[in-house]
PDB file of C-alpha atoms in Angstrom:
ATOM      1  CA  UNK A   1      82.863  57.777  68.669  1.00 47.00           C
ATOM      2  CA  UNK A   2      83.126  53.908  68.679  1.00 48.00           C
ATOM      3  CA  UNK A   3      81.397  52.122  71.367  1.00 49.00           C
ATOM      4  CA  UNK A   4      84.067  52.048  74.216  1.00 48.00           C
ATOM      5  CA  UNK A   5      84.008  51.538  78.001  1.00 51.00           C
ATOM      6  CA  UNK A   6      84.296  54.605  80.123  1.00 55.00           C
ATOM      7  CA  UNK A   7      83.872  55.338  84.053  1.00 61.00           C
ATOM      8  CA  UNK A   8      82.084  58.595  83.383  1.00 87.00           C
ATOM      9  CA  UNK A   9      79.631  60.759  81.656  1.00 93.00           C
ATOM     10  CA  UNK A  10      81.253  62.506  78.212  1.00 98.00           C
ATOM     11  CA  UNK A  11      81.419  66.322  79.309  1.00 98.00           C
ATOM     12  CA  UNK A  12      81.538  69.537  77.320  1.00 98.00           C
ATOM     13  CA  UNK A  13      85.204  69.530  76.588  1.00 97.00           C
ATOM     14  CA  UNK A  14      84.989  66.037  75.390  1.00 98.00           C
ATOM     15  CA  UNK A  15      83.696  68.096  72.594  1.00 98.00           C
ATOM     16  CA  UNK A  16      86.631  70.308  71.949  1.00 97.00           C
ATOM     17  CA  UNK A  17      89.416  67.208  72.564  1.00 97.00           C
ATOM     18  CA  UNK A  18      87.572  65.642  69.277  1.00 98.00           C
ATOM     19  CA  UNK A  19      87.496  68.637  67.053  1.00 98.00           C
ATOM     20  CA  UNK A  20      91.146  68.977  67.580  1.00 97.00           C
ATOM     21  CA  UNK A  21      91.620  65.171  67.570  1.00 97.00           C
ATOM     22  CA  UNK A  22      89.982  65.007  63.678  1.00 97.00           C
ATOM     23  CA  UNK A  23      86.984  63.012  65.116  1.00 98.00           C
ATOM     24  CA  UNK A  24      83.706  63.235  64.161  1.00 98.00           C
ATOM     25  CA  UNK A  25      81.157  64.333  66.924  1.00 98.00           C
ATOM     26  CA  UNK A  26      77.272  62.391  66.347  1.00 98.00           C
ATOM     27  CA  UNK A  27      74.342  63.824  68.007  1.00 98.00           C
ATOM     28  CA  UNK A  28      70.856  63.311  67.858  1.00 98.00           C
ATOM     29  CA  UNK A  29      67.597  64.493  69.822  1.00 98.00           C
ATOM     30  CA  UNK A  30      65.814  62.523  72.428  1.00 98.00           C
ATOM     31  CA  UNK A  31      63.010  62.913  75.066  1.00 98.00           C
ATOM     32  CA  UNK A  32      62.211  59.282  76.387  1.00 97.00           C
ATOM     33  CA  UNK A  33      64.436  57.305  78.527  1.00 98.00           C
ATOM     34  CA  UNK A  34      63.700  54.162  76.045  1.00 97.00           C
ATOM     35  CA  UNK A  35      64.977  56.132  73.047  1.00 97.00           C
ATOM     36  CA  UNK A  36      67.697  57.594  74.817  1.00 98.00           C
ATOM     37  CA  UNK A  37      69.124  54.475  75.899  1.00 98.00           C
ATOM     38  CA  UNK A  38      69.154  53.397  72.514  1.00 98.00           C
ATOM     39  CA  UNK A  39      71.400  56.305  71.509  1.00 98.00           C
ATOM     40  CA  UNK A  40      73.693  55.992  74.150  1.00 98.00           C
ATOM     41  CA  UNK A  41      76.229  53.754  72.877  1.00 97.00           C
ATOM     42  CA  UNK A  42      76.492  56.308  69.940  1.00 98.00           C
ATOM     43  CA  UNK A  43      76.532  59.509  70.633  1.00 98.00           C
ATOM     44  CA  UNK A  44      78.799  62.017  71.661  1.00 98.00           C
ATOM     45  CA  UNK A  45      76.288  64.490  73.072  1.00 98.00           C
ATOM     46  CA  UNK A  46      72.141  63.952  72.902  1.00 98.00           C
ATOM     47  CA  UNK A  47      70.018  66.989  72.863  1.00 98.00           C
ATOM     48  CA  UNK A  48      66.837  67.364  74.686  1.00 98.00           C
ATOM     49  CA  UNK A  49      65.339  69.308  72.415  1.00 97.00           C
ATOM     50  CA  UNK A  50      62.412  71.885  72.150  1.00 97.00           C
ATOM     51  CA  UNK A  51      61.532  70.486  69.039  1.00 96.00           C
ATOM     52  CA  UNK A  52      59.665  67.955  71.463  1.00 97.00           C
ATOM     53  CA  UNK A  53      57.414  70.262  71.257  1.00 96.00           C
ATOM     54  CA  UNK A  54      56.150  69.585  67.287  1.00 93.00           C
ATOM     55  CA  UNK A  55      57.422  66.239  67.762  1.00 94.00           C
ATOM     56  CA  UNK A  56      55.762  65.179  70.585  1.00 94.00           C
ATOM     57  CA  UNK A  57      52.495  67.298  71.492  1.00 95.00           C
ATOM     58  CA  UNK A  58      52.002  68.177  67.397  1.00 93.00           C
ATOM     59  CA  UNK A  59      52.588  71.916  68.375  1.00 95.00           C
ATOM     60  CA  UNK A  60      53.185  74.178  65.420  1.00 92.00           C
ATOM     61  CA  UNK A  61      56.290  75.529  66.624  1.00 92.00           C
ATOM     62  CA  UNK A  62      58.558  75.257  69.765  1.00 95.00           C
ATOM     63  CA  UNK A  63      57.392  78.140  70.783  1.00 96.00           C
ATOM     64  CA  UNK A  64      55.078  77.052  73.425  1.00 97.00           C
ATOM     65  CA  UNK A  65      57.386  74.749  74.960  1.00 98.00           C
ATOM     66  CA  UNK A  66      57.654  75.250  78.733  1.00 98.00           C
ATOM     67  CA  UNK A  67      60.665  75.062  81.220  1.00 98.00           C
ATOM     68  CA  UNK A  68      58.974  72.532  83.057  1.00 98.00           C
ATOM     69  CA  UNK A  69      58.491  70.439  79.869  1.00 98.00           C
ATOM     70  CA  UNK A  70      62.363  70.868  79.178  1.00 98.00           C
ATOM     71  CA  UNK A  71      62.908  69.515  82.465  1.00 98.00           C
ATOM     72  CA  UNK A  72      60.544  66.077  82.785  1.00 98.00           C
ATOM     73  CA  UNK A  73      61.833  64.806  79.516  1.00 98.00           C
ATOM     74  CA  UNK A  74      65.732  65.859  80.403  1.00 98.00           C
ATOM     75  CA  UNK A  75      64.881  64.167  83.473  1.00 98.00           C
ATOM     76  CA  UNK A  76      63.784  60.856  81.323  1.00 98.00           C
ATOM     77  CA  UNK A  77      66.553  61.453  79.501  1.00 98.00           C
ATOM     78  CA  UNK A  78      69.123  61.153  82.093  1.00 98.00           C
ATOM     79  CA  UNK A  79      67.767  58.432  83.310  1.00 98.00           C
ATOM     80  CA  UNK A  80      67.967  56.494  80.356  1.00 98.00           C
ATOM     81  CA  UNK A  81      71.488  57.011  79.685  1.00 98.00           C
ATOM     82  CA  UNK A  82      74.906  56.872  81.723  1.00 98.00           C
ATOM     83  CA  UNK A  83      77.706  57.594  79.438  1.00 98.00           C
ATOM     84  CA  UNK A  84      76.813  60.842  76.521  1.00 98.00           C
ATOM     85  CA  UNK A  85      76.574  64.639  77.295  1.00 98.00           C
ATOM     86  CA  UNK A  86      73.006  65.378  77.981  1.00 98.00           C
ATOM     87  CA  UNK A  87      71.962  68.581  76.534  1.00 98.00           C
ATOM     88  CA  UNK A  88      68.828  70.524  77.183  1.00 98.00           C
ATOM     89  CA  UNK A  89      67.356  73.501  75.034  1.00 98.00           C
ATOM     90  CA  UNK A  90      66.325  76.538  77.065  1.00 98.00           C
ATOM     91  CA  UNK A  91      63.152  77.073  75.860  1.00 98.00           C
ATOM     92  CA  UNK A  92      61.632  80.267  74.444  1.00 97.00           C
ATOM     93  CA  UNK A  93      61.016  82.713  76.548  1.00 97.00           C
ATOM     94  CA  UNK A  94      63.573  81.501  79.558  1.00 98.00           C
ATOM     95  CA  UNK A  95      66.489  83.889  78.628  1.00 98.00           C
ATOM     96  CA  UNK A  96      65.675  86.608  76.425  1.00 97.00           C
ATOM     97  CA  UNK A  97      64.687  88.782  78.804  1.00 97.00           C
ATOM     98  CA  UNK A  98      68.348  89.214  81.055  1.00 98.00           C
ATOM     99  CA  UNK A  99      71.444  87.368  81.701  1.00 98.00           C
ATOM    100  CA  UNK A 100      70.283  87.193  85.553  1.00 98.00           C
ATOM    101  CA  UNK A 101      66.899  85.501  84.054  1.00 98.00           C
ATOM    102  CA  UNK A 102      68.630  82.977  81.838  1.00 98.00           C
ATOM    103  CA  UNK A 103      71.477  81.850  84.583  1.00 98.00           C
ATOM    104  CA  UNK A 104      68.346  81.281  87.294  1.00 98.00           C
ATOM    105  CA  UNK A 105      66.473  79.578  84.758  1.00 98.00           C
ATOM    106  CA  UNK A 106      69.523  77.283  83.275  1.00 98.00           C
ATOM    107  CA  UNK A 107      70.769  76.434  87.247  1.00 98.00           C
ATOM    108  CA  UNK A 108      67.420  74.703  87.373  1.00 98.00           C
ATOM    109  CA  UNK A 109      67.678  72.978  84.574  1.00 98.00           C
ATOM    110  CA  UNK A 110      70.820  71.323  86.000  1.00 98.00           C
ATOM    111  CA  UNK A 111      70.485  71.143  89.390  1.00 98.00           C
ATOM    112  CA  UNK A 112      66.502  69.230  88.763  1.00 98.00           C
ATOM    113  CA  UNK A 113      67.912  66.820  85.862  1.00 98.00           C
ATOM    114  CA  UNK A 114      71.532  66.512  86.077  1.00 98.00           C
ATOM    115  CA  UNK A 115      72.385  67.477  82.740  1.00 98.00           C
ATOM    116  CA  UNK A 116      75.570  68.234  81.559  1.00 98.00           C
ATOM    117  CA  UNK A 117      75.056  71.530  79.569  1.00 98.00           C
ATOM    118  CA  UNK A 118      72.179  74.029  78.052  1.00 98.00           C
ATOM    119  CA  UNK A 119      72.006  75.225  74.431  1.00 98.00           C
ATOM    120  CA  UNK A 120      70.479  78.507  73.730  1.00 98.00           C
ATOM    121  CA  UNK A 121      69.622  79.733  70.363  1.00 97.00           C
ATOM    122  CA  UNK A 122      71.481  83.363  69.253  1.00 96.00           C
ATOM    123  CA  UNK A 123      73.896  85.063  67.722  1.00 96.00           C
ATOM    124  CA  UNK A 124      76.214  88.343  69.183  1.00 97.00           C
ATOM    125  CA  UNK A 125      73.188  90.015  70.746  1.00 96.00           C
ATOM    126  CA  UNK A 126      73.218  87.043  73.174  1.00 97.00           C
ATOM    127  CA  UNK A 127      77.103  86.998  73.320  1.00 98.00           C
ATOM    128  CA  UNK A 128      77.069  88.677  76.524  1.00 98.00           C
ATOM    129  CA  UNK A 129      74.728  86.373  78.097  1.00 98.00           C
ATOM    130  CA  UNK A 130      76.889  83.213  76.584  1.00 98.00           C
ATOM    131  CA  UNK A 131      79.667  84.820  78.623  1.00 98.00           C
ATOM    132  CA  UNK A 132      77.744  85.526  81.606  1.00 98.00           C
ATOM    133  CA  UNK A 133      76.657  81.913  82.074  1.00 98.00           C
ATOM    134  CA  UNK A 134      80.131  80.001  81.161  1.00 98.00           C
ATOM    135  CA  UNK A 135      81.545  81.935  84.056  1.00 98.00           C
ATOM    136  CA  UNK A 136      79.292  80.692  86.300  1.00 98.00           C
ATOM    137  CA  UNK A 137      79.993  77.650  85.803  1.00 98.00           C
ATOM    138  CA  UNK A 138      77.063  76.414  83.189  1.00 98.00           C
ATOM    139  CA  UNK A 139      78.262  74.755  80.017  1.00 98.00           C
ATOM    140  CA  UNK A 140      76.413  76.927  77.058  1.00 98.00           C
ATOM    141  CA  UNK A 141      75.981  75.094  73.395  1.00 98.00           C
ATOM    142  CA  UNK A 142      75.112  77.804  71.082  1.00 98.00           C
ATOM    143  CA  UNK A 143      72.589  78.112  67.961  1.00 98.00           C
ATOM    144  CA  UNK A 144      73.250  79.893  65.261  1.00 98.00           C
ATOM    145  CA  UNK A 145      71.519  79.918  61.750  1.00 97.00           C
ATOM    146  CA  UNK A 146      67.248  79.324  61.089  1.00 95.00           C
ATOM    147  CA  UNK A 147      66.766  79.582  64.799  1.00 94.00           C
ATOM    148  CA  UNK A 148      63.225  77.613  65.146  1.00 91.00           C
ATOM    149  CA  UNK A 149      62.251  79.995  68.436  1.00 92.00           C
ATOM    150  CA  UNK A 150      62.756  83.090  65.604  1.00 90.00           C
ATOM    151  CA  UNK A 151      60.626  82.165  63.126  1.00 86.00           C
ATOM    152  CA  UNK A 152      58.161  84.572  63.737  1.00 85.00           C
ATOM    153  CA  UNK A 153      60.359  87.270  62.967  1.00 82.00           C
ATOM    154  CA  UNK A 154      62.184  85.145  59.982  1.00 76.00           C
ATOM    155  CA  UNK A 155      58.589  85.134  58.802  1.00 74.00           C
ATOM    156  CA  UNK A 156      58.752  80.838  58.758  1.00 74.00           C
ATOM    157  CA  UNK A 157      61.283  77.975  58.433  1.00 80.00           C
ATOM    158  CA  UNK A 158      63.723  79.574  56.047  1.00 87.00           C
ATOM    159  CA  UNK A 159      67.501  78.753  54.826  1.00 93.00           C
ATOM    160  CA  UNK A 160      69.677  81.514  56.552  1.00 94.00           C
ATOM    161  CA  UNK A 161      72.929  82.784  54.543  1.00 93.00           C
ATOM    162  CA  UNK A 162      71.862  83.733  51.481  1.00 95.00           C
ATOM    163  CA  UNK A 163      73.798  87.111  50.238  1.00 96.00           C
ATOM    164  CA  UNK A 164      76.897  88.809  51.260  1.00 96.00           C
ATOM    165  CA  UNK A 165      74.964  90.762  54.180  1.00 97.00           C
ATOM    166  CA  UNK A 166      73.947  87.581  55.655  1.00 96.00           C
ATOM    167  CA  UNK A 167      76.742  85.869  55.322  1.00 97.00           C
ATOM    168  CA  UNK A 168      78.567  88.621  57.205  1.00 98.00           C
ATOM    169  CA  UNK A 169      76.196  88.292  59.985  1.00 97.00           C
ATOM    170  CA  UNK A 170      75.987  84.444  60.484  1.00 98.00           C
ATOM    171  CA  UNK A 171      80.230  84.597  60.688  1.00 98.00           C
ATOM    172  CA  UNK A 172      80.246  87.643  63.042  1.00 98.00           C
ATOM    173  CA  UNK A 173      77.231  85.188  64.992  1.00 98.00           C
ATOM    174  CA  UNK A 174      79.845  82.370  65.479  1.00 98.00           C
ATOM    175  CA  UNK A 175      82.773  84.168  66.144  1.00 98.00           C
ATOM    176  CA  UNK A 176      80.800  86.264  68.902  1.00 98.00           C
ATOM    177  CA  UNK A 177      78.988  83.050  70.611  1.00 98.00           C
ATOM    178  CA  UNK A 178      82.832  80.729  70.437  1.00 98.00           C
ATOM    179  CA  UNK A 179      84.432  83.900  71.950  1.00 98.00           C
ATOM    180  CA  UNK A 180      82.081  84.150  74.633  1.00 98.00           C
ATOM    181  CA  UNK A 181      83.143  80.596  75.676  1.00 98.00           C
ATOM    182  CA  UNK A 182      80.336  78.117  73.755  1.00 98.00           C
ATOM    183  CA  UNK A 183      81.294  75.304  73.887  1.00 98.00           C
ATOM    184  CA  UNK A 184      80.037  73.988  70.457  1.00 98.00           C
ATOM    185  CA  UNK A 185      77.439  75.970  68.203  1.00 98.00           C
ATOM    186  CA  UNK A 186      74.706  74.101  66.221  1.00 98.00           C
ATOM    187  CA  UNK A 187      74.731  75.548  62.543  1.00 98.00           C
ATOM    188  CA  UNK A 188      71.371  74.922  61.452  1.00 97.00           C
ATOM    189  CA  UNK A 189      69.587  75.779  57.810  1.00 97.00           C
ATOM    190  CA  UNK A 190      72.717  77.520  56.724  1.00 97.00           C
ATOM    191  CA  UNK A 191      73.698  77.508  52.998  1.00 97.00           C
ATOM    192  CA  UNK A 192      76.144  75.173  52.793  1.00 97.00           C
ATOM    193  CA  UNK A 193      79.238  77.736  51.084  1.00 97.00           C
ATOM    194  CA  UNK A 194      78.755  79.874  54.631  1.00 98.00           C
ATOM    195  CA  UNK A 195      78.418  77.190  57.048  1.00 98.00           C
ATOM    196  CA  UNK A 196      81.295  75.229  55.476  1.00 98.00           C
ATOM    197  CA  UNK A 197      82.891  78.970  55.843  1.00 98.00           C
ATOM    198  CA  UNK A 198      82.025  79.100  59.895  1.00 98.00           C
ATOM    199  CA  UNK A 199      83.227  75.337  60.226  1.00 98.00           C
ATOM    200  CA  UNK A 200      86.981  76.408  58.545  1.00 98.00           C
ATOM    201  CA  UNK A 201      87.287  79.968  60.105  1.00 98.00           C
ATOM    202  CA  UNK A 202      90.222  80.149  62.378  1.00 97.00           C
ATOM    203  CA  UNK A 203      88.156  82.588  64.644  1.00 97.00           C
ATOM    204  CA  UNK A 204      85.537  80.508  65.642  1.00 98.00           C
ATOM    205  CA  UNK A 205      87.345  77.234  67.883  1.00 98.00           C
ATOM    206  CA  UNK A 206      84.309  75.714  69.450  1.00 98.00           C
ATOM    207  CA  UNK A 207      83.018  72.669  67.754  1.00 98.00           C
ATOM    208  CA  UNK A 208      80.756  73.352  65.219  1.00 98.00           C
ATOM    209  CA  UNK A 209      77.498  70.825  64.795  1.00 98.00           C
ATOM    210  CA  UNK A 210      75.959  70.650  61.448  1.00 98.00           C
ATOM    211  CA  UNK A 211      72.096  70.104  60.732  1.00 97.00           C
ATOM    212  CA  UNK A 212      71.374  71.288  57.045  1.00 96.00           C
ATOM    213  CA  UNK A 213      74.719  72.727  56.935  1.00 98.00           C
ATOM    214  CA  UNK A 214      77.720  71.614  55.491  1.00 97.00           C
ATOM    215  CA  UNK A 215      79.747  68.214  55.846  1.00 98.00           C
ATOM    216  CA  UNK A 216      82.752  70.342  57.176  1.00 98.00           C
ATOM    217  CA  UNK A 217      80.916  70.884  60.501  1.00 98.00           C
ATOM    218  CA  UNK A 218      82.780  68.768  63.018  1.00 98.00           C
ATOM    219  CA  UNK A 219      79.827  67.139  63.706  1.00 98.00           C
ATOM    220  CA  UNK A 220      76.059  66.489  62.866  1.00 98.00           C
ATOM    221  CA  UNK A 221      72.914  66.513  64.434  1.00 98.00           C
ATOM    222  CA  UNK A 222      69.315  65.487  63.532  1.00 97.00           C
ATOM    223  CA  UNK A 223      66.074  64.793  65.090  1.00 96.00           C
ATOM    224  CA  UNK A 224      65.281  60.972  66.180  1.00 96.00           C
ATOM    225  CA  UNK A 225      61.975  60.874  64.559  1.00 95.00           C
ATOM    226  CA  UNK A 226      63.387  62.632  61.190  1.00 95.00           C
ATOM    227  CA  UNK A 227      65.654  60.395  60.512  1.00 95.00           C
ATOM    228  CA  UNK A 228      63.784  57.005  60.978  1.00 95.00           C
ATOM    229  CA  UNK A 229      60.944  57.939  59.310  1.00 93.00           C
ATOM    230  CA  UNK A 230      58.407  58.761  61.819  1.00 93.00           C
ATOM    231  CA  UNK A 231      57.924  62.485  61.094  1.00 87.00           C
ATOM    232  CA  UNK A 232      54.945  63.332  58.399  1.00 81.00           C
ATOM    233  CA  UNK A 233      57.303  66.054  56.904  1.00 80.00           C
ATOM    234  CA  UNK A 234      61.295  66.077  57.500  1.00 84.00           C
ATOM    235  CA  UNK A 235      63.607  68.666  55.820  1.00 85.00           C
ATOM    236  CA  UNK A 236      65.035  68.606  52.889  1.00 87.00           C
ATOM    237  CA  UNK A 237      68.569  67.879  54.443  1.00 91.00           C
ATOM    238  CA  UNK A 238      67.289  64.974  56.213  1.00 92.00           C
ATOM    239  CA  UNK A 239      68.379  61.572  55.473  1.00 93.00           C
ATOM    240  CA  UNK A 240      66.080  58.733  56.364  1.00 90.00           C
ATOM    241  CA  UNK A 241      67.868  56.146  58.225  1.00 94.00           C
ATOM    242  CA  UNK A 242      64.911  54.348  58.867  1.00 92.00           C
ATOM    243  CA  UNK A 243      61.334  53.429  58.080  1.00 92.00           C
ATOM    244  CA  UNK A 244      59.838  52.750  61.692  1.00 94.00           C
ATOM    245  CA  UNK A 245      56.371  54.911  60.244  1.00 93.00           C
ATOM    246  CA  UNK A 246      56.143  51.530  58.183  1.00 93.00           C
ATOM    247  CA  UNK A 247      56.277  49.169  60.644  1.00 95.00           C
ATOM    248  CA  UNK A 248      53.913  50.561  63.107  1.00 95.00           C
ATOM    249  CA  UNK A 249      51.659  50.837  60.641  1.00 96.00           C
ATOM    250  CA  UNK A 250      51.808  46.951  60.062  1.00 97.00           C
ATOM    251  CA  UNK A 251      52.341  46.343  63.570  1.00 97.00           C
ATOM    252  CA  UNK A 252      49.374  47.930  65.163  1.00 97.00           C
ATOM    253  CA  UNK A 253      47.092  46.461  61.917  1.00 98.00           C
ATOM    254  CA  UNK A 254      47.928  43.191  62.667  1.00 98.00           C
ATOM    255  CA  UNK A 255      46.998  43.377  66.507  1.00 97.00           C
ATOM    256  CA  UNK A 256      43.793  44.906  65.885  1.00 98.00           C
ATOM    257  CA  UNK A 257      42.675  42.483  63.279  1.00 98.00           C
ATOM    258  CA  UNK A 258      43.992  39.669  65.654  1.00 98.00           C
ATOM    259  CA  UNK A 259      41.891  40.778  68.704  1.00 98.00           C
ATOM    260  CA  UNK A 260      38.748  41.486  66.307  1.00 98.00           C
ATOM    261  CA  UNK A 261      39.525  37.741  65.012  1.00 98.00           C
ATOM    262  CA  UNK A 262      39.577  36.787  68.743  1.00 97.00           C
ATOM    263  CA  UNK A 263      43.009  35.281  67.628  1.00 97.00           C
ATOM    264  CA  UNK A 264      44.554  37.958  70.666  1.00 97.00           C
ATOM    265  CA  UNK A 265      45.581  36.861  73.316  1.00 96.00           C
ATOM    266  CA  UNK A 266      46.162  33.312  72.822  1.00 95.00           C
ATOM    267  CA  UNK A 267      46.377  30.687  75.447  1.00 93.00           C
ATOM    268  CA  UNK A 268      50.098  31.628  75.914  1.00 94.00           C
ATOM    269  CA  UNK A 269      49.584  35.340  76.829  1.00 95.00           C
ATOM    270  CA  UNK A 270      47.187  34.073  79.612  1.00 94.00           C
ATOM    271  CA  UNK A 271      47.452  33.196  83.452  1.00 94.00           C
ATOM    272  CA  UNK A 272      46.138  29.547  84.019  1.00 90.00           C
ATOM    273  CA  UNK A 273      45.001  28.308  87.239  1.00 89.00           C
ATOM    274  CA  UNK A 274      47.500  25.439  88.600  1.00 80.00           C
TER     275      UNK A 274
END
């Protein structure tokens, strides 16, 4: 979306209006109310993602993310922002276990940041659960694809869609989640034949959000720090908008060789008495 004024937040079905407008729905993660205000003029929806997680705290996987971690960066989130959807990932271990259990757990997520929505990662074994949320009244993005709270069981970070089986699977995954009332689904690590497959199939009507998918998605996603450089390893399908690694590097060199020269602080970064 172009840089427009509005009166209110972008909500859920903001989503759905573009798809079937032809527009192009951007996305990308955030966890700081700095960085999020920087994306704000941009994007359609920003995810608070577990991925803060390895990001962030330099955690292997997001599987140790918390629900109280989800909710102090959501919370710096919102506050950085006033006019995208704010989305926040459940985080391992906050839904699996019931449909009861995940609509507790994603009510506080709203009610203590003000978000607009939760995403969940899962195909049709977590259909059910979609549907028990949405009519309730909480806005559900879902996740299909290399789910990064899986890869235990995918034995590591590995492309999903490979083979007819699996192909089958990841379609009968998105059709399940849209019908359930998700109102987008993030196809992630999907070979690009089956995701562009998902994005075209006339059974699957929510928005679907590409990250190392297929340009047919109706929109894309990627992590902050991917894409401008500041991750030590990024995916193969991401594109590096940016080279801020770089100029930290150069940035935080030159201060400490100008306070070891004594040339930091100067006169003019110091109070003087009248």
């Amino acid at each position: 979306m172009s840089q427009v004024v509005q009166s209110r937040r972008l909500r859920a079905i903001d989503l759905a209006k573009a798809k079937a407008e032809g527009r192009k729905i951007i996305s990308l993660t955030a966890y700081h109310a700095h960085t999020a205000s920087i994306l704000d003029a941009y994007c359609d929806f920003i995810l608070v993602g577990d991925s803060l997680g390895m990001v962030m705290h330099g955690m292997e996987s997001t599987l140790p993310v918390t629900l109280e971690m989800m909710i102090l960066q959501a919370q710096a989130v919102m506050r950085g922002t006033s006019r995208a959807l704010v989305v926040v990932d459940m985080p391992f271990g906050s839904y699996e276990a019931s449909r009861e259990q995940a609509f507790v757990n994603a009510a506080r997520i709203l009610k203590e940041t003000g978000a607009g929505a939760i995403k969940m990662e899962g195909g049709a074994r977590f259909a059910e659960t979609v549907a028990f949320l949405t009519q309730r009244g909480v806005p559900v993005m879902g996740h299909i694809g290399l789910t990064p709270q899986s890869v235990n069981t995918m034995g590591g970070f590995k492309v999903q869609g490979r083979g007819p089986e699996a192909e089958r699977q990841l379609l009968e995954d998105a059709r399940a989640i849209s019908e359930a009332g998700a109102f987008a689904i993030v196809l992630e690590g999907i070979v690009e034949p089956v995701a562009r497959a998902i994005a075209r199939s006339p059974d699957v009507t929510a928005p679907t959000i590409g990250i190392g998918a297929s340009v047919e998605c109706d929109g894309q996603i990627l992590v902050l720090e991917d894409m401008l450089g500041l991750s030590d390893r990024a995916p193969k399908f991401v594109k590096s908008f940016g080279s801020l690694r770089d100029h930290i590097d150069q940035a935080v060199r030159t201060y400490a060789e100008e306070v070891r020269s004594g040339r930091f602080p100067a006169s003019e970064h110091t109070y003087q008495a009248r």
